[in-house]
Short mmCIF file of C-alpha atoms in Angstrom, two decimals:
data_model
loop_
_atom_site.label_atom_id
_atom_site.label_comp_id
_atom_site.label_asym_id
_atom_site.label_seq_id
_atom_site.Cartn_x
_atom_site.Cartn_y
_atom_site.Cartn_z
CA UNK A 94 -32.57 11.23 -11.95
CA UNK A 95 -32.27 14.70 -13.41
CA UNK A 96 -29.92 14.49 -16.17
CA UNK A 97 -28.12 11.88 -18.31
CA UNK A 98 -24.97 9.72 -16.75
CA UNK A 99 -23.29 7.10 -17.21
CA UNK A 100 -22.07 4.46 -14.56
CA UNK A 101 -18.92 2.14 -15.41
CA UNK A 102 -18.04 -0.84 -13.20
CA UNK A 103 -14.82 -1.91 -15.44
CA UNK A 104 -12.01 -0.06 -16.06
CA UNK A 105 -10.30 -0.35 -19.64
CA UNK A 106 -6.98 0.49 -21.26
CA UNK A 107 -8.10 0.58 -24.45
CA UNK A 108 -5.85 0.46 -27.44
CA UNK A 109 -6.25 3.83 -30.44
CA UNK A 110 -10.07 2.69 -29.76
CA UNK A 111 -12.88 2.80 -32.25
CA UNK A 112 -16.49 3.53 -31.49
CA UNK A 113 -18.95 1.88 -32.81
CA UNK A 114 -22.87 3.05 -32.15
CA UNK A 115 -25.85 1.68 -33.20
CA UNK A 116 -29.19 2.55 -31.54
CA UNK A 117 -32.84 1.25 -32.24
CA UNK A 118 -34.29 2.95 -35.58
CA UNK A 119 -35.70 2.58 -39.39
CA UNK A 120 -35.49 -1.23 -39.53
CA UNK A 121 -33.68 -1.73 -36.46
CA UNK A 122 -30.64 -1.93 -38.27
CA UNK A 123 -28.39 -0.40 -36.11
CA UNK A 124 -29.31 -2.54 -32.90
CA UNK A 125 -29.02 -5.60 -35.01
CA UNK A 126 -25.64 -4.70 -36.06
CA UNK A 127 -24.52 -4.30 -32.63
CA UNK A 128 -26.26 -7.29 -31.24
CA UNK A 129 -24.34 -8.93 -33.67
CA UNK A 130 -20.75 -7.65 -33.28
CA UNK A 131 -21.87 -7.68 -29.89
CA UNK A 132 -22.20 -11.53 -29.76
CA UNK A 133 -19.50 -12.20 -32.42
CA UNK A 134 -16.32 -10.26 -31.00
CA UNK A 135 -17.79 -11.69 -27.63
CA UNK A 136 -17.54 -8.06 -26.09
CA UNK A 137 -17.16 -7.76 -22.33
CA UNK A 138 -19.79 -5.25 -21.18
CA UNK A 139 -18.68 -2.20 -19.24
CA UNK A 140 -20.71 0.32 -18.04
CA UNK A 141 -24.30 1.55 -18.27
CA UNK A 142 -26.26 4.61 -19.89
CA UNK A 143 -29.00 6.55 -17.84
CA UNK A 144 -31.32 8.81 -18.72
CA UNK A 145 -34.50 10.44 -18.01
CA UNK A 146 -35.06 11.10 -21.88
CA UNK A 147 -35.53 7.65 -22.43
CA UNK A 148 -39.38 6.48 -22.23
CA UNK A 149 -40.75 6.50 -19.00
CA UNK A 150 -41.47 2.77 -18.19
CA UNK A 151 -39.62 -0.50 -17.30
CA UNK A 152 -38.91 -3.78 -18.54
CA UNK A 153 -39.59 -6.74 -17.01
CA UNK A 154 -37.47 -9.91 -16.68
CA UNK A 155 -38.55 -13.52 -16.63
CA UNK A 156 -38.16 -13.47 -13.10
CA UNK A 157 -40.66 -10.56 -12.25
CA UNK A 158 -37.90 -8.40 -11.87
CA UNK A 159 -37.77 -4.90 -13.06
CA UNK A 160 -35.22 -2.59 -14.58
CA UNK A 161 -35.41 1.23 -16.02
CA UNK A 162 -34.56 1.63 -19.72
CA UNK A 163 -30.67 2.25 -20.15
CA UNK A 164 -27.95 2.06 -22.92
CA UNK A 165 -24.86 -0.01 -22.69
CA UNK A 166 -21.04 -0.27 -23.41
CA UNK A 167 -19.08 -2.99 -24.25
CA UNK A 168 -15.40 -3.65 -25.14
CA UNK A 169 -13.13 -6.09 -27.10
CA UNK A 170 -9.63 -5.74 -27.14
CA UNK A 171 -8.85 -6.34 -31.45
CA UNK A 172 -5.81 -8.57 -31.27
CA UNK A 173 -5.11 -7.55 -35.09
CA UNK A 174 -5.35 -3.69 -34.88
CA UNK A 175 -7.71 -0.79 -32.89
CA UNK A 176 -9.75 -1.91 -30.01
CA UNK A 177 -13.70 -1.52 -30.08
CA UNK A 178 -15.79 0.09 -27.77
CA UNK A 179 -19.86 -0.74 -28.84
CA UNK A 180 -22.57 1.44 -28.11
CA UNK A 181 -26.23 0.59 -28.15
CA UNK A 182 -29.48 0.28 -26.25
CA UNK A 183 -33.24 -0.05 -25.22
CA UNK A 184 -34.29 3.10 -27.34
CA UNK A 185 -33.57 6.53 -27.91
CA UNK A 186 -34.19 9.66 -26.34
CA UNK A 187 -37.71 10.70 -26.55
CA UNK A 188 -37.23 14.52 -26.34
CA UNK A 189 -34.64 16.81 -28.54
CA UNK A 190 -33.14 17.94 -25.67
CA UNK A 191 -32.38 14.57 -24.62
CA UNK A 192 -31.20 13.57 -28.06
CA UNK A 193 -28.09 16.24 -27.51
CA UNK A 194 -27.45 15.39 -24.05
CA UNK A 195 -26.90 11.88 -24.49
CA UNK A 196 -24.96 12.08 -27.76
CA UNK A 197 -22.91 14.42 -25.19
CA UNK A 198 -22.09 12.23 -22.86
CA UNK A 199 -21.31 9.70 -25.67
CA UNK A 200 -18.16 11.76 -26.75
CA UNK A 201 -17.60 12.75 -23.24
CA UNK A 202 -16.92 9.44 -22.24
CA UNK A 203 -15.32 8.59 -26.27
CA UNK A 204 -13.08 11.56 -25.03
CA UNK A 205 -11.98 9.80 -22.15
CA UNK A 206 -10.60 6.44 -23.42
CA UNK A 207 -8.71 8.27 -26.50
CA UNK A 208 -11.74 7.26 -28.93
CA UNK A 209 -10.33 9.39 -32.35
CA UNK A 210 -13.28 7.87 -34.57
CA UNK A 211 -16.55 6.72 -34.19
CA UNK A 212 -19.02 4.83 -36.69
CA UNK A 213 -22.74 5.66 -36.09
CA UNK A 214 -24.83 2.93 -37.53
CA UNK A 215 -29.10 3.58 -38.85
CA UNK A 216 -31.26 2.52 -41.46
CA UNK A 217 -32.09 4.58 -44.49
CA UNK A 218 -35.94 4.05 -45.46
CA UNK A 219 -36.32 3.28 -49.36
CA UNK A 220 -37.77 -0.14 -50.74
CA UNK A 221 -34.24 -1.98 -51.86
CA UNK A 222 -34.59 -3.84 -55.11
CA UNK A 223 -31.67 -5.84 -55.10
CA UNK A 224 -28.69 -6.35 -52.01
CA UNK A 225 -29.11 -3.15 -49.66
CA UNK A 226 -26.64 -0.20 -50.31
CA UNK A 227 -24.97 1.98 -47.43
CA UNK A 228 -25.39 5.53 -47.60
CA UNK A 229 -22.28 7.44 -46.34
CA UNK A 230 -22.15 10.80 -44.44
CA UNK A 231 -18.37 12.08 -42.56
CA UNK A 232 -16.79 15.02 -41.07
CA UNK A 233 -13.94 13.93 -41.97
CA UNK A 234 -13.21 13.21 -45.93
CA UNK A 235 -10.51 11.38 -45.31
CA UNK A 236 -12.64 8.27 -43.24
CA UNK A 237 -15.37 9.21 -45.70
CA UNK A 238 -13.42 8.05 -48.64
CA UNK A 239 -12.29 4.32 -46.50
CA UNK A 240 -15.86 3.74 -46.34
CA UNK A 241 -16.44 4.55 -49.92
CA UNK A 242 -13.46 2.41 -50.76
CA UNK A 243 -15.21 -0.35 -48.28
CA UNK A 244 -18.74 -0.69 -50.19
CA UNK A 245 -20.73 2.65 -49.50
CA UNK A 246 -22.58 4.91 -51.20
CA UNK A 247 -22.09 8.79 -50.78
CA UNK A 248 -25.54 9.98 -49.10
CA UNK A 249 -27.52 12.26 -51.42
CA UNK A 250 -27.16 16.03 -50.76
CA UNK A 251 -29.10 18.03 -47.85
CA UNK A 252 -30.58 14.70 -46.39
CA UNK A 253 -31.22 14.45 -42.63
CA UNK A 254 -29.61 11.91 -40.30
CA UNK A 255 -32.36 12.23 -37.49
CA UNK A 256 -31.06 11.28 -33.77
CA UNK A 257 -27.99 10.32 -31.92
CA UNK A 258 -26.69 8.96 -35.40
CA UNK A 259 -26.73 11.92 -37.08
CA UNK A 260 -25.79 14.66 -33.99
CA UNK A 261 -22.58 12.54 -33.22
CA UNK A 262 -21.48 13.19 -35.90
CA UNK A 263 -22.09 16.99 -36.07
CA UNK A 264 -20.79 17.37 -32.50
CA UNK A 265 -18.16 15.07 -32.63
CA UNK A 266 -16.22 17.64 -34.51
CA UNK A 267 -16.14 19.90 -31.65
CA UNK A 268 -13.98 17.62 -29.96
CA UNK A 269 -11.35 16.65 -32.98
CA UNK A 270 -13.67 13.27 -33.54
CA UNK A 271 -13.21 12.10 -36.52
CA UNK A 272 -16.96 10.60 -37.01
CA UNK A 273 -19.08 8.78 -39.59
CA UNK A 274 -22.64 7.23 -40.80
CA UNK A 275 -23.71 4.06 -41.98
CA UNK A 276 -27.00 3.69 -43.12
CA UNK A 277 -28.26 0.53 -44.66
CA UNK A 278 -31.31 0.73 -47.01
CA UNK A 279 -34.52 -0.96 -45.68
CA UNK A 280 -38.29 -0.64 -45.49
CA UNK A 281 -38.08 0.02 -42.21
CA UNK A 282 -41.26 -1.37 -40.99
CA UNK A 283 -39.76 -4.66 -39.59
CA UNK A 284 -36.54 -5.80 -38.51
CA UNK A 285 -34.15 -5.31 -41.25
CA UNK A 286 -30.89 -8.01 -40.45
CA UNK A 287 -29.87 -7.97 -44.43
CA UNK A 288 -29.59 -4.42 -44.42
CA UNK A 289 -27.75 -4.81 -40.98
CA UNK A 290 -25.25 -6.86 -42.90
CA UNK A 291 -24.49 -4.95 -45.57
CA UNK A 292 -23.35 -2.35 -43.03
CA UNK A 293 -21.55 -4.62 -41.22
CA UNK A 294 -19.74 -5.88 -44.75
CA UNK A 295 -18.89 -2.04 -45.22
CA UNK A 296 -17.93 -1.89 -41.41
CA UNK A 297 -15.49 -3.99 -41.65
CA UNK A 298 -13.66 -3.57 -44.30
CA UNK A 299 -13.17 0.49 -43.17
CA UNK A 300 -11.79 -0.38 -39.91
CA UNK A 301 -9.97 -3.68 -41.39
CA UNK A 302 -11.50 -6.27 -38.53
CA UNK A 303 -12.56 -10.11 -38.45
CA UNK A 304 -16.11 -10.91 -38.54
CA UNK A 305 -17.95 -14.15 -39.79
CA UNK A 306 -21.37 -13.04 -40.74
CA UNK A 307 -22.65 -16.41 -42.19
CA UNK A 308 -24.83 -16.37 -38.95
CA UNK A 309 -26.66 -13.29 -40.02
CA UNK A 310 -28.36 -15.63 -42.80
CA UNK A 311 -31.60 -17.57 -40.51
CA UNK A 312 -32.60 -13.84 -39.51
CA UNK A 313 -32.39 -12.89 -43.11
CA UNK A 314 -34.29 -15.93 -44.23
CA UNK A 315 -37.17 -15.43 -41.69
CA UNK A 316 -37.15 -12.30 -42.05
CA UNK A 317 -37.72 -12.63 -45.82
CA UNK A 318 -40.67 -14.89 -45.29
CA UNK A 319 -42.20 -12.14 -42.96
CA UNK A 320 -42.22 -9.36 -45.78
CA UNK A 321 -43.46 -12.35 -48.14
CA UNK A 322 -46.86 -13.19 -45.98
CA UNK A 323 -47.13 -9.40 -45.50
CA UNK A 324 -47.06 -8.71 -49.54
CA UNK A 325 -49.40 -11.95 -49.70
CA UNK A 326 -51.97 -10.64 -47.10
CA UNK A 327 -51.80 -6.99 -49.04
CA UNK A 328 -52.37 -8.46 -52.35
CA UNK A 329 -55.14 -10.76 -50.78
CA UNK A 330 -57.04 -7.52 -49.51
CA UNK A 331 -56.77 -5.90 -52.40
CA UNK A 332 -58.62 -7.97 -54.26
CA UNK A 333 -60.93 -8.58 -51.64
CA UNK A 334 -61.61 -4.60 -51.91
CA UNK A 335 -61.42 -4.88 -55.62
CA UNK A 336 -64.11 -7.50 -55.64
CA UNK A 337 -66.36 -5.87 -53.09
CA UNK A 338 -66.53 -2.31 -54.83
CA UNK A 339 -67.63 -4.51 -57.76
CA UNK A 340 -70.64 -5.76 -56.18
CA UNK A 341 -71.44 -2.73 -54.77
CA UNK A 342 -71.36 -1.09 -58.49
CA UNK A 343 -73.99 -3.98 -59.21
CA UNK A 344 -76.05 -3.09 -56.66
CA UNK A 345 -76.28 0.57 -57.84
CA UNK A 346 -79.11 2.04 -59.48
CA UNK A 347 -79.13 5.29 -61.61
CA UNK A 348 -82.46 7.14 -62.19
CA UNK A 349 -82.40 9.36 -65.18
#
């Protein structure tokens, strides 16, 4: 495999089409996301995404087999307005190169169905005191100001939107695409599903869709408890150092 492809093995008619990306990241938020519209919309899966950017290893199945890292596209036909086309996968390109070439083929392929906007989906790192907020970026002011309407935040001035979120939607312009960015605040050292649902809240309500995401609430709750036994543990060796550099201060001696 020399260069990045795609392989479909179901054709589509798709409907004024959206695109909806969301790739693992800060938090995982974007992968969640799509796992989750994924699963909800019950999305029929429709072709594959190859490429020798991704890391160089396979996974393994339950049944010994083996498989090389890929991303993959799924479709549901929106009964109530434009169909969805979903984008997401096992990781993201490890080299910059590869980071263009697959956002590339991305819009190659969005080009192809009659995709005129696309939602890229990633996680914003900042320690959230209340709900999670959704940062906004556009190249288009016009789908900029939905999202705002929807929920979001505009994103703060000169900040970077690293990886195939952020170059979609600088090259989707080349192609008349309108694009834009969702990125939901989180720590970003663990899975992040609450921040993953307040995109999906501002998702949404931009593109005017159905979507239940009561079932969202178990990963929040567990993941809650996680960052709670984390804090504990932190606060726990804390004191333990705390307590240990004050015996050692007993056991010093000063000549004079």
């Amino acid at each position: 495999m020399k260069e990045t492809y795609i392989k479909e093995f179901s054709q589509i008619q798709p409907n004024n089409p959206v695109l909806i990306e969301g790739l693992p990241g800060l938090g995982l938020v974007g992968k969640i996301a799509l796992r989750y519209l994924i699963k909800q919309l019950k999305a029929k899966k429709i072709a594959y995404l190859y490429s020798p950017h991704f890391p160089y290893f396979v996974l393994v199945s339950k049944k010994g087999s083996v498989r090389l890292l890929r991303g993959s596209f799924y479709y549901y036909q929106n009964p109530n307005g434009n169909d969805i086309i979903l984008f997401t996968g096992d990781s993201q390109s490890q080299t910059i190169e590869g980071q263009y070439e697959i956002a590339d083929r991305m819009l190659d392929f969005s080009e192809k169905y009659g995709v005129k906007v696309i939602a890229t989906i990633g996680g914003y790192r900042i320690e959230p005191q209340e709900k999670p907020r959704v940062y906004i970026a556009a190249n288009d002011q016009t789908i900029l100001h939905r999202a705002i309407d929807g929920g979001a935040t505009l994103s703060t001035a000169g900040s970077p939107i690293v990886g195939t979120a952020g170059l979609i939607l600088g090259l989707a312009k080349f192609k008349k695409i309108e694009a834009i960015c969702l990125l939901g605040e989180t720590r970003g050292y663990l899975p992040d599903p609450l921040a993953a649902k307040s995109v999906l809240e501002v998702l949404k309500s931009t593109f005017n869709f159905d979507l239940d995401l009561k079932d969202l609430d178990d990963e929040i709750a567990k993941a809650e408890t996680m960052v709670t036994k984390l804090q504990q543990i932190e606060i726990k060796r804390a004191l333990e150092a705390e307590e240990n550099r004050k015996q050692e201060d007993k056991k010093t001696t000063y000549i004079s």
